[in-house]
Structures are given as structure tokens and as C-alpha cells.
Coordinates of C-alpha atoms in Angstrom, one line a residue:
X1 CA -11.4 31.4 2.3
X2 CA -9.8 33.0 5.5
X3 CA -12.1 32.5 8.6
X4 CA -12.6 35.4 10.9
X5 CA -10.3 34.4 14.0
X6 CA -11.5 34.3 17.5
X7 CA -10.2 33.5 20.9
X8 CA -13.3 32.5 22.4
X9 CA -14.2 28.9 23.4
X10 CA -16.6 26.7 21.4
X11 CA -20.4 27.1 20.8
X12 CA -22.9 25.0 19.0
X13 CA -22.4 26.2 15.5
X14 CA -18.7 27.4 15.9
X15 CA -15.7 26.4 17.5
X16 CA -12.5 28.5 17.9
X17 CA -9.1 27.0 18.7
X18 CA -6.2 29.5 19.2
X19 CA -2.9 27.7 18.3
X20 CA -1.1 30.9 19.6
X21 CA -2.3 29.9 23.0
X22 CA 1.0 28.2 23.1
X23 CA 2.4 30.7 25.5
X24 CA 5.9 32.1 25.9
X25 CA 7.8 30.0 28.6
X26 CA 7.4 32.0 31.9
X27 CA 11.1 31.8 32.5
X28 CA 11.9 33.8 29.3
X29 CA 9.6 36.8 30.6
X30 CA 11.1 36.7 34.3
X31 CA 12.3 40.2 34.9
X32 CA 14.3 38.5 37.8
X33 CA 16.3 36.6 35.2
X34 CA 16.9 38.8 32.2
X35 CA 20.2 37.2 31.0
X36 CA 18.5 34.0 30.3
X37 CA 18.0 35.0 26.6
X38 CA 19.1 38.6 26.5
X39 CA 15.5 39.6 27.3
X40 CA 14.3 38.1 24.1
X41 CA 11.2 35.9 23.9
X42 CA 12.3 34.4 20.6
X43 CA 14.9 31.8 19.6
X44 CA 17.9 33.1 17.7
X45 CA 21.2 31.6 16.8
X46 CA 22.8 32.9 20.0
X47 CA 20.1 31.4 22.1
X48 CA 21.4 28.9 24.7
X49 CA 19.8 25.4 24.5
X50 CA 17.6 26.0 27.6
X51 CA 15.7 28.4 25.6
X52 CA 14.8 25.8 23.0
X53 CA 14.0 23.2 25.8
X54 CA 11.8 25.6 27.5
X55 CA 9.5 26.3 24.4
X56 CA 9.5 22.5 23.7
X57 CA 8.2 21.9 27.2
X58 CA 5.6 24.7 26.9
X59 CA 4.5 23.3 23.5
X60 CA 3.9 19.8 24.8
X61 CA 1.8 21.2 27.6
X62 CA -0.2 23.6 25.5
X63 CA -0.7 21.3 22.5
X64 CA -1.8 18.4 24.8
X65 CA -4.5 20.6 26.1
X66 CA -5.6 21.6 22.6
X67 CA -5.9 18.1 21.5
X68 CA -7.8 17.1 24.5
X69 CA -10.3 19.9 24.3
X70 CA -10.9 19.3 20.3
X71 CA -11.3 15.5 20.9
X72 CA -14.0 16.2 23.6
X73 CA -15.8 18.9 21.5
X74 CA -16.0 17.0 18.4
X75 CA -19.4 15.5 17.4
X76 CA -19.6 11.6 16.6
X77 CA -18.6 11.1 13.0
X78 CA -17.2 14.5 12.8
X79 CA -14.1 15.6 11.1
X80 CA -11.5 18.1 12.0
X81 CA -8.9 19.3 9.7
X82 CA -6.3 21.5 11.3
X83 CA -3.7 23.5 9.3
X84 CA -0.3 24.0 11.0
X85 CA 2.1 26.5 9.4
X86 CA 5.4 26.3 11.0
X87 CA 8.9 25.3 10.4
X88 CA 9.8 22.0 9.0
X89 CA 13.2 21.5 10.6
X90 CA 13.8 20.5 14.2
X91 CA 16.6 23.0 14.4
X92 CA 15.3 26.2 15.3
X93 CA 18.4 27.9 14.3
X94 CA 18.4 26.5 10.8
X95 CA 18.5 29.0 7.9
X96 CA 14.9 28.2 7.0
X97 CA 14.0 29.6 10.5
X98 CA 16.1 32.8 10.4
X99 CA 13.0 34.7 9.5
X100 CA 11.8 34.1 13.2
X101 CA 14.8 35.7 14.1
X102 CA 14.1 38.8 12.1
X103 CA 10.5 39.0 13.0
X104 CA 11.0 38.5 16.6
X105 CA 13.3 41.5 16.7
X106 CA 10.9 43.8 14.6
X107 CA 8.0 42.9 16.8
X108 CA 9.8 42.6 20.2
X109 CA 8.4 46.1 21.3
X110 CA 4.9 45.4 19.7
X111 CA 4.0 41.9 21.2
X112 CA 4.1 40.3 24.5
X113 CA 3.6 36.8 23.3
X114 CA 5.1 35.2 20.0
X115 CA 4.3 31.8 19.0
X116 CA 7.2 29.4 18.3
X117 CA 6.0 26.9 15.9
X118 CA 7.2 23.4 16.3
X119 CA 8.7 21.0 13.8
X120 CA 6.1 18.8 12.1
X121 CA 7.6 15.6 13.3
X122 CA 7.1 16.9 16.7
X123 CA 3.5 17.7 16.1
X124 CA 2.9 14.2 14.7
X125 CA 4.6 12.5 17.6
X126 CA 2.6 14.6 20.1
X127 CA -0.8 14.0 18.4
X128 CA -0.3 10.3 18.0
X129 CA 1.0 9.9 21.6
X130 CA -2.4 10.9 23.0
X131 CA -4.9 8.2 23.2
X132 CA -7.3 10.4 21.5
X133 CA -6.1 10.4 17.9
X134 CA -4.8 7.8 15.5
X135 CA -2.6 8.5 12.4
X136 CA -4.1 8.4 9.0
X137 CA -2.4 9.4 5.7
X138 CA -4.3 11.0 3.0
X139 CA -3.8 11.2 -0.6
X140 CA -2.6 14.1 -2.7
X141 CA -2.7 14.2 -6.4
X142 CA 0.6 14.9 -8.4
X143 CA -0.9 18.4 -9.3
X144 CA -1.3 19.3 -5.6
X145 CA 2.1 18.3 -4.5
X146 CA 4.1 20.9 -2.9
X147 CA 7.6 20.0 -1.8
X148 CA 7.6 22.7 0.7
X149 CA 4.5 21.4 2.7
X150 CA 3.5 18.1 4.3
X151 CA 0.3 16.8 5.4
X152 CA -0.7 14.5 8.4
X153 CA -4.3 13.3 9.0
X154 CA -5.2 12.2 12.4
X155 CA -8.4 10.5 13.5
X156 CA -9.9 10.7 16.9
X157 CA -10.2 7.4 18.4
X158 CA -13.4 8.0 20.4
X159 CA -15.9 8.9 20.8
X160 CA -15.8 10.4 17.2
X161 CA -14.0 9.6 14.0
X162 CA -12.3 12.7 12.8
X163 CA -9.3 13.7 10.7
X164 CA -6.7 16.4 11.9
X165 CA -4.6 17.6 9.1
X166 CA -1.3 19.5 9.8
X167 CA 1.0 21.1 7.1
X168 CA 4.0 23.4 7.3
X169 CA 5.1 26.0 5.1
X170 CA 7.6 28.9 5.1
X171 CA 5.0 31.5 5.5
X172 CA 4.6 33.6 8.6
X173 CA 1.3 33.1 10.4
X174 CA 0.7 33.8 14.1
X175 CA -0.7 30.3 14.2
X176 CA -4.5 30.9 15.0
X177 CA -6.9 28.5 13.4
X178 CA -10.7 28.9 13.4
X179 CA -12.7 25.7 13.5
X180 CA -16.3 25.8 12.2
X181 CA -19.2 23.4 11.7
X182 CA -20.9 24.4 8.4
X183 CA -24.5 24.1 8.4
X184 CA -25.8 21.1 6.3
X185 CA -22.8 18.8 7.1
X186 CA -23.3 15.8 9.5
X187 CA -20.8 16.3 12.2
X188 CA -18.1 17.3 9.9
X189 CA -15.7 20.2 11.3
X190 CA -13.5 22.0 9.0
X191 CA -10.6 24.3 9.9
X192 CA -9.1 25.9 6.9
X193 CA -7.2 28.8 5.3
X194 CA -7.6 26.8 1.9
X195 CA -10.4 24.6 0.9
X196 CA -10.5 21.3 2.3
X197 CA -12.0 18.2 0.3
X198 CA -13.8 15.5 2.0
X199 CA -11.6 12.3 1.8
X200 CA -14.2 9.8 2.9
X201 CA -14.9 6.8 0.5
X202 CA -17.5 4.8 2.5
X203 CA -17.7 3.2 5.9
X204 CA -14.8 0.9 5.5
X205 CA -12.4 4.0 4.7
X206 CA -12.6 4.9 8.3
X207 CA -10.4 2.0 9.3
X208 CA -7.0 3.4 9.8
X209 CA -4.1 1.4 8.5
X210 CA -1.1 0.3 10.6
X211 CA 2.0 1.8 8.8
X212 CA 5.5 0.3 9.0
X213 CA 8.0 2.2 7.3
X214 CA 11.0 0.5 5.4
X215 CA 13.7 3.1 5.9
X216 CA 16.0 3.3 2.7
X217 CA 16.7 7.0 2.6
X218 CA 15.2 8.6 -0.5
X219 CA 13.8 5.1 -1.3
X220 CA 11.9 4.7 1.8
X221 CA 8.4 3.5 1.5
X222 CA 5.3 2.4 3.7
X223 CA 3.8 -0.8 4.5
X224 CA 0.0 -0.1 4.9
X225 CA -1.4 -3.0 7.1
X226 CA -5.1 -3.3 8.0
X227 CA -8.7 -4.6 7.1
X228 CA -10.6 -3.1 4.2
X229 CA -7.7 -0.9 2.7
X230 CA -8.6 -1.8 -0.9
X231 CA -11.6 0.4 -0.2
X232 CA -9.4 3.4 0.5
X233 CA -8.5 4.6 -2.9
X234 CA -6.3 7.3 -1.7
X235 CA -3.8 4.8 -0.3
X236 CA -2.9 3.3 -3.8
X237 CA -3.5 6.7 -5.9
X238 CA -0.9 8.6 -3.8
X239 CA 1.8 6.3 -4.9
X240 CA 0.9 6.1 -8.7
X241 CA 2.9 8.2 -11.0
X242 CA 2.0 9.0 -14.4
X243 CA -1.3 8.2 -16.2
X244 CA -0.8 4.6 -17.2
X245 CA -1.0 1.4 -14.7
X246 CA -0.5 -2.2 -15.4
X247 CA -1.8 -4.6 -13.0
X248 CA 0.0 -8.0 -13.0
X249 CA -2.0 -10.9 -11.2
X250 CA -3.0 -14.5 -11.9
X251 CA -6.0 -16.6 -12.7
X252 CA -6.8 -17.4 -9.1
X253 CA -6.7 -13.8 -7.9
X254 CA -8.1 -12.0 -10.8
X255 CA -11.7 -13.0 -10.3
X256 CA -11.5 -12.0 -6.5
X257 CA -9.9 -8.8 -6.3
X258 CA -9.0 -7.4 -9.7
X259 CA -12.1 -5.2 -10.2
X260 CA -11.6 -3.9 -6.7
X261 CA -8.1 -2.8 -7.4
X262 CA -9.0 -1.2 -10.6
X263 CA -11.7 0.6 -9.0
X264 CA -9.3 1.9 -6.2
X265 CA -6.8 2.9 -9.0
X266 CA -9.4 4.9 -10.9
X267 CA -12.1 6.2 -8.5
X268 CA -12.2 9.9 -8.6
X269 CA -9.2 9.6 -11.0
X270 CA -10.5 9.7 -14.5
X271 CA -7.0 10.5 -16.1
X272 CA -5.6 7.0 -15.0
X273 CA -6.0 4.2 -17.5
X274 CA -5.4 0.7 -16.3
X275 CA -4.2 -2.3 -18.3
X276 CA -4.0 -5.8 -16.9
X277 CA -2.1 -9.0 -17.5
X278 CA -3.4 -12.3 -16.1
X279 CA -0.7 -15.0 -15.7
X280 CA -1.2 -18.7 -15.0
X281 CA -0.9 -19.4 -11.1
X282 CA 1.8 -21.4 -9.5
X283 CA 5.5 -21.6 -8.7
X284 CA 6.2 -23.6 -11.9
X285 CA 5.4 -20.6 -14.0
X286 CA 7.8 -18.3 -12.3
X287 CA 10.2 -18.3 -15.2
X288 CA 11.4 -16.4 -18.4
X289 CA 8.6 -17.6 -20.6
X290 CA 5.9 -16.3 -18.3
X291 CA 7.8 -13.2 -17.5
X292 CA 7.6 -12.2 -21.1
X293 CA 4.0 -12.0 -21.2
X294 CA 4.4 -9.0 -18.9
X295 CA 6.8 -7.3 -21.1
X296 CA 4.6 -8.0 -24.3
X297 CA 1.5 -6.2 -22.5
X298 CA 3.6 -3.3 -21.5
X299 CA 5.1 -2.9 -25.0
X300 CA 1.8 -3.4 -26.7
X301 CA 0.0 -0.9 -24.4
X302 CA 2.8 1.6 -25.1
X303 CA 3.5 2.2 -21.5
X304 CA 6.3 4.8 -20.8
X305 CA 8.6 5.4 -18.0
X306 CA 6.1 7.3 -15.9
X307 CA 3.8 4.2 -15.7
X308 CA 3.2 2.0 -12.6
X309 CA 3.2 -1.7 -12.4
X310 CA 1.0 -3.1 -9.7
X311 CA 1.6 -6.5 -8.3
X312 CA -1.4 -8.2 -7.2
X313 CA -1.2 -11.7 -5.8
X314 CA 1.2 -13.9 -3.7
X315 CA 4.9 -14.1 -3.8
X316 CA 5.2 -15.4 -7.4
X317 CA 3.3 -12.5 -8.8
X318 CA 5.2 -10.1 -6.5
X319 CA 8.5 -11.5 -7.5
X320 CA 7.8 -11.5 -11.3
X321 CA 5.9 -8.0 -11.4
X322 CA 8.9 -6.5 -9.3
X323 CA 11.5 -8.0 -11.9
X324 CA 9.5 -6.8 -14.6
X325 CA 9.3 -3.4 -13.3
X326 CA 13.2 -3.3 -12.6
X327 CA 13.9 -4.2 -16.3
X328 CA 11.1 -2.5 -18.3
X329 CA 12.6 0.7 -19.8
X330 CA 15.4 0.1 -17.2
X331 CA 13.1 0.6 -14.5
X332 CA 9.5 2.0 -13.7
X333 CA 7.5 2.4 -10.4
X334 CA 5.7 -0.5 -9.1
X335 CA 3.2 -1.3 -6.1
X336 CA 3.0 -4.5 -4.1
X337 CA -0.6 -5.7 -3.0
X338 CA 0.3 -9.1 -1.5
X339 CA -2.7 -11.4 -1.0
X340 CA -1.1 -14.3 0.8
X341 CA 0.5 -14.6 4.3
X342 CA 3.7 -15.7 2.6
X343 CA 3.8 -12.4 0.5
X344 CA 2.4 -10.2 3.3
X345 CA 5.0 -11.1 5.8
X346 CA 7.9 -11.7 3.6
X347 CA 8.5 -11.5 0.0
X348 CA 6.5 -8.2 -0.8
X349 CA 8.9 -6.4 1.6
X350 CA 12.5 -5.6 0.9
X351 CA 12.8 -5.4 -3.0
X352 CA 13.8 -9.0 -3.7
X353 CA 12.5 -9.7 -7.3
X354 CA 13.1 -12.3 -9.8
X355 CA 12.4 -15.7 -11.5
X356 CA 13.5 -19.3 -11.3
X357 CA 15.9 -21.2 -13.4
X358 CA 15.8 -24.9 -14.0
X359 CA 19.0 -25.4 -12.2
X360 CA 18.1 -23.2 -9.0
X361 CA 15.4 -20.9 -7.4
X362 CA 15.4 -17.2 -7.9
X363 CA 18.9 -17.2 -9.6
X364 CA 17.7 -14.4 -12.1
X365 CA 16.5 -11.2 -10.5
X366 CA 17.2 -7.8 -9.0
X367 CA 16.9 -5.7 -5.8
X368 CA 14.3 -3.3 -6.6
X369 CA 12.0 -1.5 -4.1
X370 CA 8.2 -0.7 -4.5
X371 CA 6.7 2.6 -3.9
X372 CA 4.4 0.9 -1.2
X373 CA 3.3 -2.3 0.1
X374 CA -0.4 -2.4 0.8
X375 CA -1.6 -5.4 2.9
X376 CA -5.4 -5.8 3.1
X377 CA -5.9 -8.5 5.5
X378 CA -9.4 -9.1 4.3
X379 CA -7.7 -11.0 1.3
X380 CA -6.8 -13.8 3.6
X381 CA -10.5 -14.6 3.9
X382 CA -10.2 -16.4 0.5
X383 CA -6.8 -18.1 1.1
X384 CA -6.6 -21.8 1.3
X385 CA -5.8 -23.6 4.5
X386 CA -2.6 -25.0 3.1
X387 CA -1.5 -21.4 1.6
X388 CA -2.2 -20.0 5.2
X389 CA -0.1 -22.6 6.9
X390 CA 2.8 -22.0 4.3
X391 CA 2.9 -18.4 5.2
X392 CA 3.3 -19.0 9.0
X393 CA 6.9 -20.7 8.1
X394 CA 8.1 -17.3 7.5
X395 CA 6.4 -15.8 10.6
X396 CA 8.0 -18.6 12.8
X397 CA 11.4 -17.9 11.2
X398 CA 11.4 -14.2 12.5
X399 CA 11.0 -15.6 16.1
X400 CA 13.8 -17.9 15.7
X401 CA 16.5 -15.7 14.1
X402 CA 15.9 -12.4 16.0
X403 CA 12.7 -12.1 18.1
X404 CA 12.5 -14.5 20.9
X405 CA 9.4 -12.8 22.5
X406 CA 7.5 -13.0 19.1
X407 CA 8.4 -16.7 19.0
X408 CA 7.0 -17.2 22.5
X409 CA 3.8 -15.2 21.4
X410 CA 3.3 -17.5 18.4
X411 CA 3.6 -20.5 20.9
X412 CA 0.7 -19.0 22.8
X413 CA -1.4 -18.0 19.8
X414 CA -0.8 -20.8 17.1
X415 CA -4.4 -22.0 17.5
X416 CA -5.7 -18.4 17.0
X417 CA -3.5 -18.0 13.8
X418 CA -4.8 -21.5 12.5
X419 CA -8.3 -20.4 13.1
X420 CA -7.7 -17.0 11.2
X421 CA -8.3 -14.7 14.4
X422 CA -8.2 -11.3 12.7
X423 CA -6.4 -9.6 15.8
X424 CA -3.9 -12.4 15.9
X425 CA -3.0 -12.0 12.3
X426 CA -2.8 -8.3 12.2
X427 CA -0.4 -8.5 14.9
X428 CA 1.5 -11.2 13.5
X429 CA 1.8 -9.6 10.1
X430 CA 2.8 -6.2 11.7
X431 CA 5.5 -7.9 13.9
X432 CA 6.8 -9.8 10.9
X433 CA 6.9 -6.8 8.7
X434 CA 8.7 -4.8 11.5
X435 CA 11.4 -7.3 11.7
X436 CA 12.0 -7.6 8.0
X437 CA 11.8 -3.8 7.6
X438 CA 14.4 -3.1 10.2
X439 CA 16.9 -5.9 8.5
X440 CA 16.3 -4.5 5.2
X441 CA 17.0 -1.0 6.3
X442 CA 20.2 -2.1 7.8
X443 CA 21.2 -4.3 5.0
X444 CA 19.3 -3.9 1.6
X445 CA 21.7 -5.9 -0.6
X446 CA 22.2 -8.8 1.4
X447 CA 25.7 -8.4 2.3
X448 CA 25.5 -10.1 5.6
X449 CA 22.8 -9.3 8.1
X450 CA 19.8 -9.8 5.6
X451 CA 21.1 -13.3 4.7
X452 CA 19.9 -14.4 8.1
X453 CA 16.4 -14.0 6.9
X454 CA 17.1 -17.1 4.8
X455 CA 16.9 -19.6 7.7
X456 CA 15.8 -22.9 6.3
X457 CA 15.8 -21.5 2.8
X458 CA 18.9 -23.2 1.6
X459 CA 17.8 -26.7 2.3
X460 CA 14.3 -25.5 1.4
X461 CA 15.2 -24.2 -2.0
X462 CA 16.9 -27.5 -2.7
X463 CA 13.7 -29.4 -1.8
X464 CA 11.7 -27.1 -4.1
X465 CA 14.1 -27.4 -7.1
X466 CA 14.9 -31.2 -6.6
X467 CA 11.2 -32.2 -5.9
X468 CA 9.9 -29.9 -8.6
X469 CA 8.7 -26.3 -8.7
X470 CA 5.1 -26.4 -7.3
X471 CA 4.9 -29.8 -5.8
X472 CA 5.5 -28.2 -2.3
X473 CA 4.5 -24.8 -1.5
X474 CA 7.4 -22.4 -0.6
X475 CA 6.7 -22.3 3.0
X476 CA 6.4 -26.0 3.3
X477 CA 9.8 -26.4 1.9
X478 CA 11.2 -23.6 4.2
X479 CA 9.6 -25.3 7.3
X480 CA 11.3 -28.7 6.5
X481 CA 14.5 -26.7 5.7
X482 CA 14.2 -25.0 9.1
X483 CA 14.1 -28.4 10.8
X484 CA 17.2 -29.4 9.2
X485 CA 19.1 -26.3 9.8
X486 CA 18.1 -26.6 13.7
X487 CA 19.2 -30.2 13.6
X488 CA 22.4 -29.1 12.2
X489 CA 23.0 -26.3 14.7
X490 CA 22.2 -29.0 17.5
X491 CA 24.9 -31.3 16.1
X492 CA 27.4 -28.4 16.2
X493 CA 26.7 -27.9 19.9
X494 CA 25.4 -24.3 19.2
X495 CA 21.8 -24.7 20.6
X496 CA 20.4 -27.1 23.2
X497 CA 17.8 -29.8 22.7
X498 CA 14.9 -27.7 24.1
X499 CA 15.1 -25.3 21.0
X500 CA 15.0 -28.3 18.7
X501 CA 11.8 -29.6 20.3
X502 CA 9.9 -26.4 20.4
X503 CA 10.8 -25.9 16.7
X504 CA 9.3 -29.2 15.8
X505 CA 6.4 -28.6 18.0
X506 CA 5.3 -25.3 16.6
X507 CA 5.7 -26.7 13.1
X508 CA 3.6 -29.5 13.8
X509 CA 0.9 -27.2 15.4
X510 CA 1.1 -24.9 12.2
X511 CA 0.5 -28.2 10.1
X512 CA 3.7 -27.8 8.4
X513 CA 6.1 -30.7 7.3
X514 CA 9.1 -31.4 9.6
X515 CA 11.1 -33.6 7.2
X516 CA 11.8 -33.3 3.4
X517 CA 9.9 -35.4 0.8
X518 CA 11.2 -39.1 0.7
X519 CA 12.2 -38.6 -3.0
X520 CA 15.0 -36.2 -1.7
X521 CA 18.5 -37.7 -1.5
X522 CA 21.9 -36.7 0.0
X523 CA 23.4 -36.3 -3.6
X524 CA 20.2 -34.2 -4.8
X525 CA 20.7 -31.8 -1.8
X526 CA 24.3 -31.3 -2.4
X527 CA 24.1 -30.8 -6.1
X528 CA 21.4 -28.1 -5.8
X529 CA 23.0 -26.5 -2.8
X530 CA 26.2 -26.0 -4.8
X531 CA 24.7 -23.4 -7.0
X532 CA 22.8 -21.6 -4.1
X533 CA 23.1 -17.9 -4.2
X534 CA 24.9 -18.1 -0.6
X535 CA 27.9 -19.8 -2.1
X536 CA 31.1 -17.7 -2.1
X537 CA 34.4 -18.9 -3.3
X538 CA 33.0 -22.4 -3.6
X539 CA 32.0 -22.3 0.1
X540 CA 28.4 -23.1 1.0
X541 CA 27.5 -20.5 3.7
X542 CA 24.4 -21.3 5.9
X543 CA 22.2 -19.6 8.5
X544 CA 22.3 -21.6 11.6
X545 CA 20.9 -21.0 15.1
X546 CA 23.5 -20.3 17.8
X547 CA 23.0 -19.5 21.5
X548 CA 19.7 -18.6 23.1
X549 CA 16.5 -18.5 21.1
X550 CA 16.4 -15.4 18.8
X551 CA 20.2 -15.8 17.8
X552 CA 21.6 -17.0 14.6
X553 CA 24.8 -16.6 12.6
X554 CA 25.4 -16.6 8.8
X555 CA 28.7 -18.5 8.4
X556 CA 30.5 -21.0 6.1
X557 CA 32.8 -21.9 9.2
X558 CA 31.3 -25.2 10.4
X559 CA 32.2 -28.7 10.6
X560 CA 31.3 -30.4 7.3
X561 CA 30.6 -33.6 9.0
X562 CA 27.7 -31.9 10.8
X563 CA 26.0 -31.0 7.4
X564 CA 26.7 -34.5 6.2
X565 CA 25.2 -36.1 9.3
X566 CA 22.0 -33.9 9.1
X567 CA 21.6 -34.9 5.3
X568 CA 22.0 -38.6 6.1
X569 CA 19.6 -38.3 9.0
X570 CA 16.8 -36.8 6.9
X571 CA 17.5 -38.6 3.6
X572 CA 17.2 -42.6 2.9
X573 CA 20.2 -42.4 0.5

């Protein structure tokens, strides 16, 4: 129901915020300079760029003041929902904004001030740039979806926990919003032209996730990172399409988190039915026989193309569930909920899916992107120490190939990571995901740049295949493979000895192997590496370090003697 709008300040029971207090820039009504915008106070297609700049400057000033005053006024645990109606495009002369030109001309003689709604992206950026608010994404059911509107939720950082909602539409509205505190609601503040539902789902839901965006155009998706995210049903439900969900997990994870995930998918959402398939745990089960169990369950449950697959587990589950989603009915939606460090920082991001073949690792698969990745860092509480260390191999990799500052941070904080310090791990996961998301956004199908993420993997995959799938964890094999790649880089004269030492030192501190198992021979390495995915025209291409820390190359142009010498140095025969 529409509120009676007011322009006064706040009181105990009612607070009024006037969005139209965003003033017309003084220079546009300066009678001494009537030619600036032909005497107009609105933006038209013929307005010079200085007019748009003036409105932008004025908006930043006035909206900053608005946010400051509201954050001070709100009661602890209060909630503010602000509906913004304005243009969606950043271009004020876009066709969707022409109505402002018409209305401006019609009302020119009737008003002294006319609001200039800002694009939603600028409002989002402004609100988040203040220290008062943090971004929080809310859920919307499919029936509520409106392609012509968008929502953003902000929570005040301190002293209160509140939400601010902004939406834009094509409707003309002078921009006034009334905020009122209904009696009987503990500190909650609502501002609405439409009814607003309380999104709270318990104490843990107040934890705002960090969001890393994987930018792939129409297939872009968010990575949510934070503690207690499985207690926020809206994060999952907003990415579920259709009424049927298949959760794919394993015998280790199911007793720990399956019920919680089912609850998150169905809470307040009775129309959704959830089926589950529980697979055996381990790399040795990442094969066609196990994959068929997923297809069997999907077909028996009569899932259709509107269903959603959910991968709950580590890298093996994520790879198999994603591949099943890519193949079932030629493609259905899927969501990643990684529960290991390895999966959270690497395998769940980027859309690589697949299974192993007896002759090589990940030789059968597809590039298939998820709808979202939900990283609940609380799942690491149940992760065995060996699995935790294994995941750190991928974290270390990012620093070596492209982020020297991150590597230096790891050197200073490795003991905190090994001690499972939550703040250190949250940062490591975020920074790793940012690095991978950037690479994937630039090279989704691994035509060049993305291949650099495979530092140590060519040697490492050979270890996993030759030694036997599951004998070593993936990260353990990658760690040993990284040492071998670094050794070869040094033999080629591409890096100095200090980098070799730093790599060995940090892997030892992470309790990771720095050499392959004794069973591996030179011939075993060569035979497995000959069928590696990075072989092109019979030429084995490798990811090697070159230059200062944080730089690498993906190349087949190297002295073969250096490769032979490295293999001989690490193998007995």
C-alpha cells in the first residue's frame, strides 16, 4: 500500500526519506549561464556531457548524505528496504530514458526541481562504497521474476543489521520514499510501494557472503563465499529452476550436510521435490560406471529439462555431477556446493567437468558452467587435515603463476592456514576464486591463458595415473608436479634458484610432498604424459615459470633435454 509521503525528518515511530532531495545541479539554474543546457533542468539527447556530469556529481553528494543519515537513524537489528525507481541504463540519452525528455518539457514550467534517477549500477556502487552498508543478494521466486526490474539488498555494517532494497523500473515516479517502523516489529523498518516480505531465516542468515562474479556474458554466475551460507535458503533457491532437484553427493558428505542442503532447497518452497544419489567416495570412482548411477537416478525419477542438479562434495563429485548435468537431456542446470578446499578454490569454478579413463585423468568431459557456486566455509570444519593440505596446493599455484603478492601473503600466513584460521581461509578462498574467475572470463575453453592454471598438473596427472587413482590425493600429486615443473624451469634458465627454494619451503610448511612416489619411473611419466590433454600435434606443451615470481608460460618450445634431466633427477629409473 502506498505511504503518505512526507519531507520531514525522522521521529520515534516514523521516518521519512525524500529521494527527490537530490537537487538540480546549481549550475543548471544559474541565470548568468542560461546557455549551458538551453535553460533546461533535464537531460535530453542534445545536452552536452557536462550536464550529465553535473547530475552525477550532485547525485553522489546527496545520496551519500541520505545513506549516512539512514544508517545513523536505524535501530539495532532494524531493517530498511528502499525501493528505487529509475532508469536501468547508464546512458541518460538511451531510448528507455526518452520519457524523461518528454516529461521534462511538459513540466518545465510547473516545477523548479526535477529528480534525475541514476542507473542501478551507480546506486549499487555508491551504497557499497560507503562503510555503512554491505551488499546482500536476496532471493526471488520464479513467479516474482520481472526482467524489467532488479533488486539489491544492503545491510548496514554497524551499529545495526539492516537491508536496503533497490529496484528500477520504467515507471515515472518523483522518487519520494517513506520509511516507517510498524508497531510490533522489533526494530524493523520498511519502505514500500509494494509489500515487502521479511527475508530473515535465523541468526546465521545475517552473515553477508562475499561474492566473486565469473563474467561469461549471458552465462555469468556468482561465487558466494562465507560462513553459514547453507543456513540461507534464498542463496540456493534463487538459482533453482523448475520443481525437481537431484542432489549428487558421496558416502562421506551425505551424513554431514545432505539434510541441511535439502532443508535449504525446500524451506518455504513446498513445490520443490528433491531426489538424492549417494556415490562411493574417492578418485578411483570417478569413472563411467559410477556416472551411470547418476543417470539411472535421474531417469528413474523422471526428471525433465527444467530440473536442477546439485553437486554436494569435493572435486570428484563436482566434476561428475557437472558432466552428468551437461549430458542429461543434452543439458540441465546445476549448482556447485564444494566442501573441500580443493573444490572451493579450484575445481568448482570454471565449468570443467568430466571423468577419468584408465589411460589418463579427465580425458572424458565437457566445459559446462554452473548456475552458481556456494562456498560455505563451515564445511571445512569436518575436512581431514590431509584433504585440507591437498587443497592448499592449488592456492599456492595461483601465487606462482600470476599473483606474486598472494604468494608472499601465503608465506606469511601458512601457519594460520594450517591451523584453520577462519579469516585467513576466507581470504585465501576469495583471492583464489578471484584469480580463477578472471582467467576463466578471458579464456573459458582453455585455448591458451587458462591452460596456465595447470602448473604442476601434467606431472601430477601422470603421478595419479601411474601410481593409481586415489593412492595420492590430487593436491599431493600437483604439489610434487609443481616442484618438478619449477625444477625444469630452473634448468632452462628461466627462473633463479631463490624461487626454487621458496616453492620447496612453502610446500613443506603445507605438509605436501616435494617429490613423486618412488614407484614412478621415467618411462611411466613419458607414457602417461604422451596422452595428456595439452599434447598438440604430438608435442607436449607444459606450464613453466619464467621471469620474476608470478609469471609463467604455456609452451611446447623448450629444450627436451631439460625435461629428460628433470625426470631423471626425480626418478630412480
